[in-house]
């Protein structure tokens, strides 16, 4: 089985496979019929954010066309991109709708596995409706196979539902951090609605009301809605379970609880007042406590308003404005369809390989522990990246039957100009200290020894992540559990 030549995956997987069911949002819809499940699956199958499985294969592109915003979040500094859908401290180059459409046509040719155009900033897309919708119109006209995706704080969403529906925007994200305005008042100092600025709880009530109305309207219009929530310890961390219940009852499709990223140098209210973000463990605990109710997104990368590529990679610097404006559009529908057919064929083969061995269980004693493992991957569901080249590790929870993606840990890559950095290695070890092993395509002797000394085993392989994880688990329980 060989991955398609998309430039994203590079390593064949081996013949023999042991299967475990990876969880993700690919199989969403707890209450729908089988037929509905199938339709929903198709709608999200190539969306890297709505389907965890798809994010190994398909890419997204953001265009930064929306500069203004109509609210103030305490985790935002307006010098930078909207922190509801991107990392704080990042500035994107603002584009006109025409420049943005040109960028899409260039990149859709250069990266044919690009399936989604998102508008997520640098302010709020619906505070800039003409620029946002004009961009979508131009792209829909010239590149009809690209899915349109919008992310908003929700304040103006009820006003624009018809326009969203009309433009066939099938995926909308609302950032909802609270369903109790008392809690919201600690997050939002003001809201600007219909030419008037409302301070404190009065503004938060309007925001809450519009978010709920928008959510309901999306459901009625049959538009898939993801809700992003920023987890802010001591402010809304415990409250997020309630948020989860409410959004589920209003028809949200997927819930993405993201960590607050806060530092004084970002110049935000929370950064300057020392508000901390959650640890990976705290984040996972809240995600787990919501997971029984609805599908949770755990593979979000809090990407930039001009992000390009697979979720785990950032190719935005290859396509800065001076560069892409000098490139000719290469959008070619037939070529894109051919590449997508290759990816789908590979996905089918991957699925079949997993199913063929689904009945092979790892023998593990009762009450064997769940463990975490870290994986270096360039995509394709494979362990296929050198330890020294990884900029993040994907983390999976393994229990002998299931290999469950639970998140990623960003790191500085270890190889700097051919040499490993000791300080970087220490940070990497700290980032994956809760993992029993790290799976890599290759690793040098020095980092391997240091990882072993820190209690993290290394597994060198080119294989399916699920298979490698289960094989390791079997060995782990044999050695450690009596
Ligand atoms: Fe962009 Fe958002 Fe659409 Fe995805 S991102 S507008 S739904 S295409 Fe995805 Fe990026 Fe997380 Fe957003 S990883 S920040 S969830
Ligand atoms: Fe900043 Fe986005 Fe909040 Fe507006 S909605 S204040 S751009 S984080």
CSV table of N, CA, C and O in Angstrom, one decimal, residues 286-328:
chain,number,residue,atom,x,y,z
A,286,UNK,N,-11.2,18.5,31.1
A,286,UNK,CA,-12.5,19.1,30.7
A,286,UNK,C,-13.0,18.5,29.4
A,286,UNK,O,-14.2,18.3,29.3
A,287,UNK,N,-12.1,18.3,28.4
A,287,UNK,CA,-12.6,17.7,27.2
A,287,UNK,C,-13.2,16.3,27.4
A,287,UNK,O,-14.2,16.0,26.9
A,288,UNK,N,-12.5,15.6,28.3
A,288,UNK,CA,-13.1,14.2,28.6
A,288,UNK,C,-14.4,14.3,29.3
A,288,UNK,O,-15.3,13.5,29.1
A,289,UNK,N,-14.6,15.3,30.2
A,289,UNK,CA,-15.9,15.4,30.9
A,289,UNK,C,-17.0,15.8,30.0
A,289,UNK,O,-18.2,15.6,30.3
A,290,UNK,N,-16.7,16.4,28.8
A,290,UNK,CA,-17.7,16.8,27.8
A,290,UNK,C,-17.9,15.7,26.8
A,290,UNK,O,-18.9,15.7,26.1
A,291,UNK,N,-16.9,14.8,26.7
A,291,UNK,CA,-16.9,13.9,25.5
A,291,UNK,C,-18.0,12.9,25.5
A,291,UNK,O,-18.4,12.4,24.4
A,292,UNK,N,-18.6,12.6,26.7
A,292,UNK,CA,-19.8,11.7,26.6
A,292,UNK,C,-21.0,12.3,26.0
A,292,UNK,O,-21.9,11.6,25.6
A,293,UNK,N,-21.1,13.6,26.0
A,293,UNK,CA,-22.2,14.3,25.5
A,293,UNK,C,-22.2,14.6,24.0
A,293,UNK,O,-23.2,14.5,23.3
A,294,UNK,N,-21.1,14.9,23.4
A,294,UNK,CA,-21.0,15.2,22.0
A,294,UNK,C,-19.5,15.0,21.5
A,294,UNK,O,-18.6,14.9,22.3
A,295,UNK,N,-19.4,15.0,20.2
A,295,UNK,CA,-18.0,14.9,19.7
A,295,UNK,C,-17.2,16.1,20.0
A,295,UNK,O,-17.6,17.2,19.9
A,296,UNK,N,-15.9,15.8,20.4
A,296,UNK,CA,-15.0,16.9,20.8
A,296,UNK,C,-13.9,16.9,19.7
A,296,UNK,O,-13.4,15.9,19.2
A,297,UNK,N,-13.5,18.2,19.3
A,297,UNK,CA,-12.4,18.3,18.5
A,297,UNK,C,-11.1,18.5,19.4
A,297,UNK,O,-11.1,19.3,20.3
A,298,UNK,N,-10.1,17.6,19.1
A,298,UNK,CA,-8.9,17.7,19.9
A,298,UNK,C,-7.7,18.0,19.1
A,298,UNK,O,-6.6,17.9,19.6
A,299,UNK,N,-7.9,18.2,17.8
A,299,UNK,CA,-6.7,18.3,16.9
A,299,UNK,C,-6.5,19.8,16.4
A,299,UNK,O,-5.8,20.0,15.5
A,300,UNK,N,-7.2,20.7,17.1
A,300,UNK,CA,-7.1,22.1,16.7
A,300,UNK,C,-5.7,22.6,16.9
A,300,UNK,O,-5.0,22.3,17.9
A,301,UNK,N,-5.2,23.4,16.0
A,301,UNK,CA,-3.8,24.0,16.1
A,301,UNK,C,-3.8,25.5,16.4
A,301,UNK,O,-2.8,26.1,16.3
A,302,UNK,N,-5.0,26.0,16.6
A,302,UNK,CA,-5.1,27.5,16.9
A,302,UNK,C,-4.3,28.2,15.8
A,302,UNK,O,-3.3,28.9,16.1
A,303,UNK,N,-4.7,28.0,14.6
A,303,UNK,CA,-3.9,28.5,13.5
A,303,UNK,C,-4.1,30.0,13.1
A,303,UNK,O,-5.0,30.6,13.7
A,304,UNK,N,-3.2,30.5,12.3
A,304,UNK,CA,-3.2,31.9,12.0
A,304,UNK,C,-4.4,32.3,11.0
A,304,UNK,O,-4.9,31.4,10.3
A,305,UNK,N,-4.6,33.6,10.9
A,305,UNK,CA,-5.7,34.1,10.0
A,305,UNK,C,-5.2,34.0,8.5
A,305,UNK,O,-6.0,34.2,7.6
A,306,UNK,N,-3.9,33.6,8.3
A,306,UNK,CA,-3.5,33.4,6.9
A,306,UNK,C,-2.8,32.0,6.8
A,306,UNK,O,-1.9,31.8,6.0
A,307,UNK,N,-3.3,31.0,7.6
A,307,UNK,CA,-2.7,29.7,7.7
A,307,UNK,C,-2.8,29.0,6.3
A,307,UNK,O,-3.8,29.2,5.6
A,308,UNK,N,-1.8,28.2,6.0
A,308,UNK,CA,-1.8,27.4,4.7
A,308,UNK,C,-1.3,26.0,5.0
A,308,UNK,O,-0.2,25.9,5.6
A,309,UNK,N,-2.0,25.0,4.6
A,309,UNK,CA,-1.4,23.6,4.6
A,309,UNK,C,-2.2,22.7,5.5
A,309,UNK,O,-3.3,23.0,6.0
A,310,UNK,N,-1.6,21.6,5.9
A,310,UNK,CA,-2.2,20.7,6.8
A,310,UNK,C,-2.2,21.4,8.2
A,310,UNK,O,-1.4,22.3,8.4
A,311,UNK,N,-3.1,21.0,9.1
A,311,UNK,CA,-3.2,21.7,10.3
A,311,UNK,C,-1.9,21.7,11.1
A,311,UNK,O,-1.7,22.7,11.8
A,312,UNK,N,-1.1,20.7,11.1
A,312,UNK,CA,0.1,20.6,11.9
A,312,UNK,C,1.3,21.3,11.2
A,312,UNK,O,2.3,21.4,11.8
A,313,UNK,N,1.1,21.9,10.1
A,313,UNK,CA,2.2,22.6,9.4
A,313,UNK,C,1.8,24.0,9.1
A,313,UNK,O,0.6,24.3,9.0
A,314,UNK,N,2.8,24.8,8.9
A,314,UNK,CA,2.5,26.2,8.6
A,314,UNK,C,3.3,26.6,7.4
A,314,UNK,O,4.5,26.8,7.4
A,315,UNK,N,2.6,26.7,6.2
A,315,UNK,CA,3.3,27.1,5.0
A,315,UNK,C,3.0,28.5,4.6
A,315,UNK,O,3.2,28.9,3.4
A,316,UNK,N,2.5,29.3,5.6
A,316,UNK,CA,2.1,30.7,5.2
A,316,UNK,C,3.3,31.5,4.7
A,316,UNK,O,3.1,32.3,3.8
A,317,UNK,N,4.5,31.2,5.2
A,317,UNK,CA,5.6,32.0,4.7
A,317,UNK,C,6.0,31.8,3.3
A,317,UNK,O,6.7,32.5,2.6
A,318,UNK,N,5.6,30.6,2.7
A,318,UNK,CA,5.8,30.3,1.3
A,318,UNK,C,4.9,31.2,0.4
A,318,UNK,O,5.1,31.3,-0.8
A,319,UNK,N,3.8,31.7,1.0
A,319,UNK,CA,2.8,32.4,0.3
A,319,UNK,C,2.5,33.8,0.8
A,319,UNK,O,1.3,34.1,1.0
A,320,UNK,N,3.5,34.5,1.1
A,320,UNK,CA,3.3,35.9,1.6
A,320,UNK,C,2.8,36.7,0.3
A,320,UNK,O,3.0,36.2,-0.8
A,321,UNK,N,2.3,37.9,0.6
A,321,UNK,CA,1.6,38.6,-0.5
A,321,UNK,C,2.5,38.9,-1.7
A,321,UNK,O,2.2,38.7,-2.8
A,322,UNK,N,3.8,39.3,-1.4
A,322,UNK,CA,4.7,39.6,-2.5
A,322,UNK,C,5.0,38.3,-3.3
A,322,UNK,O,5.1,38.4,-4.5
A,323,UNK,N,4.9,37.2,-2.6
A,323,UNK,CA,5.2,35.9,-3.4
A,323,UNK,C,4.0,35.5,-4.2
A,323,UNK,O,4.1,35.2,-5.4
A,324,UNK,N,2.8,35.4,-3.5
A,324,UNK,CA,1.7,34.8,-4.3
A,324,UNK,C,1.2,35.7,-5.4
A,324,UNK,O,0.6,35.3,-6.4
A,325,UNK,N,1.4,37.1,-5.2
A,325,UNK,CA,0.9,38.0,-6.2
A,325,UNK,C,1.7,37.9,-7.5
A,325,UNK,O,1.3,38.2,-8.6
A,326,UNK,N,2.9,37.3,-7.3
A,326,UNK,CA,3.8,37.1,-8.5
A,326,UNK,C,3.6,35.8,-9.1
A,326,UNK,O,4.2,35.5,-10.2
A,327,UNK,N,2.7,35.0,-8.6
A,327,UNK,CA,2.5,33.6,-9.1
A,327,UNK,C,1.2,33.6,-9.9
A,327,UNK,O,0.2,34.3,-9.6
A,328,UNK,N,1.2,32.8,-11.0
A,328,UNK,CA,0.0,32.7,-11.8
A,328,UNK,C,-1.0,31.7,-11.2
A,328,UNK,O,-0.5,30.7,-10.6
